[in-house]
Amino acid sequence: MPELNDKMRIVQELVPGKQITLAHIVAAPDPILYQKLGLDPAVDYSKAAIGIMTMSPAETAIVAGDIAMKASGIELGFLDRFSGTLIITGMISDVEASWEAVLAYCQGKLGFTICEITKT
């Protein structure tokens, strides 16, 4: 019988669907959070919030990033078309306006199931 410590296999599975599973706003984050996310505190810390969104299919992050940038004065912090993650920074009202625009477009035009915007 093989040793369990030799190798570990992790299986990750994506379920097809059109959905936004997280639309969160972190208000007044600590500067270390910017650094841990790979954001430049010199550029982004003057902003008042970080927005985090996850979606499926993952490529939708490209569309969501475009909509978010056009909806308000946010800065794009991170966009991953492989995992469906989008991170933005900006004033709290701008991040909220961007998330509202992305959710409305994805639900209304693309037929997505969406979540509510949450804040901490």
JSON list of C-alpha atoms in Angstrom, two decimals, residues 10-112:
[
{"chain": "A", "resi": 10, "resn": "ILE", "atom": "CA", "xyz": [-6.29, 17.77, -5.72]},
{"chain": "A", "resi": 11, "resn": "VAL", "atom": "CA", "xyz": [-9.14, 17.77, -8.18]},
{"chain": "A", "resi": 12, "resn": "GLN", "atom": "CA", "xyz": [-10.74, 21.10, -8.98]},
{"chain": "A", "resi": 13, "resn": "GLU", "atom": "CA", "xyz": [-13.97, 21.19, -10.93]},
{"chain": "A", "resi": 14, "resn": "LEU", "atom": "CA", "xyz": [-15.81, 24.12, -12.45]},
{"chain": "A", "resi": 15, "resn": "VAL", "atom": "CA", "xyz": [-19.53, 23.86, -12.90]},
{"chain": "A", "resi": 16, "resn": "PRO", "atom": "CA", "xyz": [-20.76, 25.55, -16.07]},
{"chain": "A", "resi": 17, "resn": "GLY", "atom": "CA", "xyz": [-23.00, 28.48, -15.36]},
{"chain": "A", "resi": 18, "resn": "LYS", "atom": "CA", "xyz": [-23.37, 32.19, -15.71]},
{"chain": "A", "resi": 19, "resn": "GLN", "atom": "CA", "xyz": [-23.09, 33.73, -12.29]},
{"chain": "A", "resi": 20, "resn": "ILE", "atom": "CA", "xyz": [-21.47, 36.34, -10.12]},
{"chain": "A", "resi": 21, "resn": "THR", "atom": "CA", "xyz": [-20.80, 34.70, -6.78]},
{"chain": "A", "resi": 22, "resn": "LEU", "atom": "CA", "xyz": [-19.13, 37.54, -4.87]},
{"chain": "A", "resi": 23, "resn": "ALA", "atom": "CA", "xyz": [-19.37, 41.33, -5.15]},
{"chain": "A", "resi": 24, "resn": "HIS", "atom": "CA", "xyz": [-17.75, 42.67, -2.00]},
{"chain": "A", "resi": 25, "resn": "ILE", "atom": "CA", "xyz": [-16.49, 46.08, -0.90]},
{"chain": "A", "resi": 26, "resn": "VAL", "atom": "CA", "xyz": [-13.80, 46.42, 1.76]},
{"chain": "A", "resi": 27, "resn": "ALA", "atom": "CA", "xyz": [-14.16, 49.97, 3.09]},
{"chain": "A", "resi": 28, "resn": "ALA", "atom": "CA", "xyz": [-11.14, 51.70, 4.64]},
{"chain": "A", "resi": 29, "resn": "PRO", "atom": "CA", "xyz": [-8.82, 48.69, 4.36]},
{"chain": "A", "resi": 30, "resn": "ASP", "atom": "CA", "xyz": [-5.56, 48.54, 6.29]},
{"chain": "A", "resi": 31, "resn": "PRO", "atom": "CA", "xyz": [-2.50, 49.34, 4.13]},
{"chain": "A", "resi": 32, "resn": "ILE", "atom": "CA", "xyz": [-1.12, 45.80, 4.59]},
{"chain": "A", "resi": 33, "resn": "LEU", "atom": "CA", "xyz": [-4.14, 44.43, 2.73]},
{"chain": "A", "resi": 34, "resn": "TYR", "atom": "CA", "xyz": [-3.11, 46.39, -0.36]},
{"chain": "A", "resi": 35, "resn": "GLN", "atom": "CA", "xyz": [0.39, 44.91, -0.16]},
{"chain": "A", "resi": 36, "resn": "LYS", "atom": "CA", "xyz": [-0.86, 41.35, 0.36]},
{"chain": "A", "resi": 37, "resn": "LEU", "atom": "CA", "xyz": [-3.10, 41.70, -2.70]},
{"chain": "A", "resi": 38, "resn": "GLY", "atom": "CA", "xyz": [-0.16, 42.90, -4.78]},
{"chain": "A", "resi": 39, "resn": "LEU", "atom": "CA", "xyz": [-1.54, 46.41, -5.10]},
{"chain": "A", "resi": 40, "resn": "ASP", "atom": "CA", "xyz": [0.75, 49.41, -4.88]},
{"chain": "A", "resi": 41, "resn": "PRO", "atom": "CA", "xyz": [-0.08, 51.27, -1.64]},
{"chain": "A", "resi": 42, "resn": "ALA", "atom": "CA", "xyz": [1.54, 54.43, -3.03]},
{"chain": "A", "resi": 43, "resn": "VAL", "atom": "CA", "xyz": [-1.03, 54.45, -5.83]},
{"chain": "A", "resi": 44, "resn": "ASP", "atom": "CA", "xyz": [-4.02, 52.69, -4.33]},
{"chain": "A", "resi": 45, "resn": "TYR", "atom": "CA", "xyz": [-3.99, 53.50, -0.60]},
{"chain": "A", "resi": 46, "resn": "SER", "atom": "CA", "xyz": [-5.21, 57.04, -1.20]},
{"chain": "A", "resi": 47, "resn": "LYS", "atom": "CA", "xyz": [-8.38, 55.33, -2.34]},
{"chain": "A", "resi": 48, "resn": "ALA", "atom": "CA", "xyz": [-10.94, 54.45, 0.29]},
{"chain": "A", "resi": 49, "resn": "ALA", "atom": "CA", "xyz": [-12.06, 50.96, -0.75]},
{"chain": "A", "resi": 50, "resn": "ILE", "atom": "CA", "xyz": [-11.16, 47.68, -2.42]},
{"chain": "A", "resi": 51, "resn": "GLY", "atom": "CA", "xyz": [-13.78, 45.84, -4.47]},
{"chain": "A", "resi": 52, "resn": "ILE", "atom": "CA", "xyz": [-13.55, 42.07, -5.02]},
{"chain": "A", "resi": 53, "resn": "MET", "atom": "CA", "xyz": [-15.71, 40.20, -7.51]},
{"chain": "A", "resi": 54, "resn": "THR", "atom": "CA", "xyz": [-15.74, 36.58, -8.69]},
{"chain": "A", "resi": 55, "resn": "MET", "atom": "CA", "xyz": [-17.65, 35.25, -11.67]},
{"chain": "A", "resi": 56, "resn": "SER", "atom": "CA", "xyz": [-18.18, 32.32, -13.98]},
{"chain": "A", "resi": 57, "resn": "PRO", "atom": "CA", "xyz": [-17.41, 31.86, -16.81]},
{"chain": "A", "resi": 58, "resn": "ALA", "atom": "CA", "xyz": [-14.04, 33.30, -15.89]},
{"chain": "A", "resi": 59, "resn": "GLU", "atom": "CA", "xyz": [-13.59, 35.25, -19.13]},
{"chain": "A", "resi": 60, "resn": "THR", "atom": "CA", "xyz": [-16.45, 37.50, -18.04]},
{"chain": "A", "resi": 61, "resn": "ALA", "atom": "CA", "xyz": [-13.92, 39.26, -15.81]},
{"chain": "A", "resi": 62, "resn": "ILE", "atom": "CA", "xyz": [-12.67, 41.05, -18.93]},
{"chain": "A", "resi": 63, "resn": "VAL", "atom": "CA", "xyz": [-16.12, 42.46, -19.69]},
{"chain": "A", "resi": 64, "resn": "ALA", "atom": "CA", "xyz": [-16.72, 43.26, -16.01]},
{"chain": "A", "resi": 65, "resn": "GLY", "atom": "CA", "xyz": [-13.41, 45.13, -15.78]},
{"chain": "A", "resi": 66, "resn": "ASP", "atom": "CA", "xyz": [-14.32, 47.25, -18.79]},
{"chain": "A", "resi": 67, "resn": "ILE", "atom": "CA", "xyz": [-17.78, 48.05, -17.42]},
{"chain": "A", "resi": 68, "resn": "ALA", "atom": "CA", "xyz": [-16.39, 48.85, -13.96]},
{"chain": "A", "resi": 69, "resn": "MET", "atom": "CA", "xyz": [-13.82, 51.28, -15.36]},
{"chain": "A", "resi": 70, "resn": "LYS", "atom": "CA", "xyz": [-16.39, 53.04, -17.55]},
{"chain": "A", "resi": 71, "resn": "ALA", "atom": "CA", "xyz": [-18.98, 53.30, -14.74]},
{"chain": "A", "resi": 72, "resn": "SER", "atom": "CA", "xyz": [-16.88, 55.38, -12.34]},
{"chain": "A", "resi": 73, "resn": "GLY", "atom": "CA", "xyz": [-13.41, 56.61, -11.44]},
{"chain": "A", "resi": 74, "resn": "ILE", "atom": "CA", "xyz": [-12.07, 53.30, -10.10]},
{"chain": "A", "resi": 75, "resn": "GLU", "atom": "CA", "xyz": [-8.62, 51.88, -10.73]},
{"chain": "A", "resi": 76, "resn": "LEU", "atom": "CA", "xyz": [-8.19, 48.33, -11.95]},
{"chain": "A", "resi": 77, "resn": "GLY", "atom": "CA", "xyz": [-6.13, 46.42, -9.38]},
{"chain": "A", "resi": 78, "resn": "PHE", "atom": "CA", "xyz": [-6.24, 42.85, -10.71]},
{"chain": "A", "resi": 79, "resn": "LEU", "atom": "CA", "xyz": [-8.11, 40.97, -13.42]},
{"chain": "A", "resi": 80, "resn": "ASP", "atom": "CA", "xyz": [-7.77, 37.23, -13.98]},
{"chain": "A", "resi": 81, "resn": "ARG", "atom": "CA", "xyz": [-9.56, 35.76, -16.99]},
{"chain": "A", "resi": 82, "resn": "PHE", "atom": "CA", "xyz": [-8.67, 32.24, -15.85]},
{"chain": "A", "resi": 83, "resn": "SER", "atom": "CA", "xyz": [-10.15, 32.35, -12.34]},
{"chain": "A", "resi": 84, "resn": "GLY", "atom": "CA", "xyz": [-12.84, 34.98, -12.93]},
{"chain": "A", "resi": 85, "resn": "THR", "atom": "CA", "xyz": [-11.49, 37.35, -10.28]},
{"chain": "A", "resi": 86, "resn": "LEU", "atom": "CA", "xyz": [-11.66, 41.13, -10.51]},
{"chain": "A", "resi": 87, "resn": "ILE", "atom": "CA", "xyz": [-10.22, 43.53, -7.93]},
{"chain": "A", "resi": 88, "resn": "ILE", "atom": "CA", "xyz": [-10.73, 47.29, -8.14]},
{"chain": "A", "resi": 89, "resn": "THR", "atom": "CA", "xyz": [-9.83, 50.24, -5.92]},
{"chain": "A", "resi": 90, "resn": "GLY", "atom": "CA", "xyz": [-11.45, 53.61, -5.54]},
{"chain": "A", "resi": 91, "resn": "MET", "atom": "CA", "xyz": [-13.65, 55.77, -3.41]},
{"chain": "A", "resi": 92, "resn": "ILE", "atom": "CA", "xyz": [-16.38, 53.72, -1.73]},
{"chain": "A", "resi": 93, "resn": "SER", "atom": "CA", "xyz": [-19.10, 55.34, -3.84]},
{"chain": "A", "resi": 94, "resn": "ASP", "atom": "CA", "xyz": [-17.15, 54.67, -7.06]},
{"chain": "A", "resi": 95, "resn": "VAL", "atom": "CA", "xyz": [-16.54, 51.01, -6.20]},
{"chain": "A", "resi": 96, "resn": "GLU", "atom": "CA", "xyz": [-20.22, 50.60, -5.36]},
{"chain": "A", "resi": 97, "resn": "ALA", "atom": "CA", "xyz": [-21.31, 52.32, -8.59]},
{"chain": "A", "resi": 98, "resn": "SER", "atom": "CA", "xyz": [-19.00, 50.06, -10.60]},
{"chain": "A", "resi": 99, "resn": "TRP", "atom": "CA", "xyz": [-20.31, 46.88, -8.94]},
{"chain": "A", "resi": 100, "resn": "GLU", "atom": "CA", "xyz": [-23.91, 48.01, -9.50]},
{"chain": "A", "resi": 101, "resn": "ALA", "atom": "CA", "xyz": [-23.17, 48.61, -13.19]},
{"chain": "A", "resi": 102, "resn": "VAL", "atom": "CA", "xyz": [-21.46, 45.21, -13.60]},
{"chain": "A", "resi": 103, "resn": "LEU", "atom": "CA", "xyz": [-24.27, 43.36, -11.81]},
{"chain": "A", "resi": 104, "resn": "ALA", "atom": "CA", "xyz": [-26.98, 45.14, -13.83]},
{"chain": "A", "resi": 105, "resn": "TYR", "atom": "CA", "xyz": [-25.26, 44.41, -17.15]},
{"chain": "A", "resi": 106, "resn": "CYS", "atom": "CA", "xyz": [-24.51, 40.78, -16.36]},
{"chain": "A", "resi": 107, "resn": "GLN", "atom": "CA", "xyz": [-28.04, 40.12, -15.14]},
{"chain": "A", "resi": 108, "resn": "GLY", "atom": "CA", "xyz": [-29.92, 42.19, -17.73]},
{"chain": "A", "resi": 109, "resn": "LYS", "atom": "CA", "xyz": [-27.89, 41.61, -20.89]},
{"chain": "A", "resi": 110, "resn": "LEU", "atom": "CA", "xyz": [-26.09, 38.32, -20.24]},
{"chain": "A", "resi": 111, "resn": "GLY", "atom": "CA", "xyz": [-28.73, 36.49, -18.20]},
{"chain": "A", "resi": 112, "resn": "PHE", "atom": "CA", "xyz": [-26.45, 35.88, -15.22]}
]
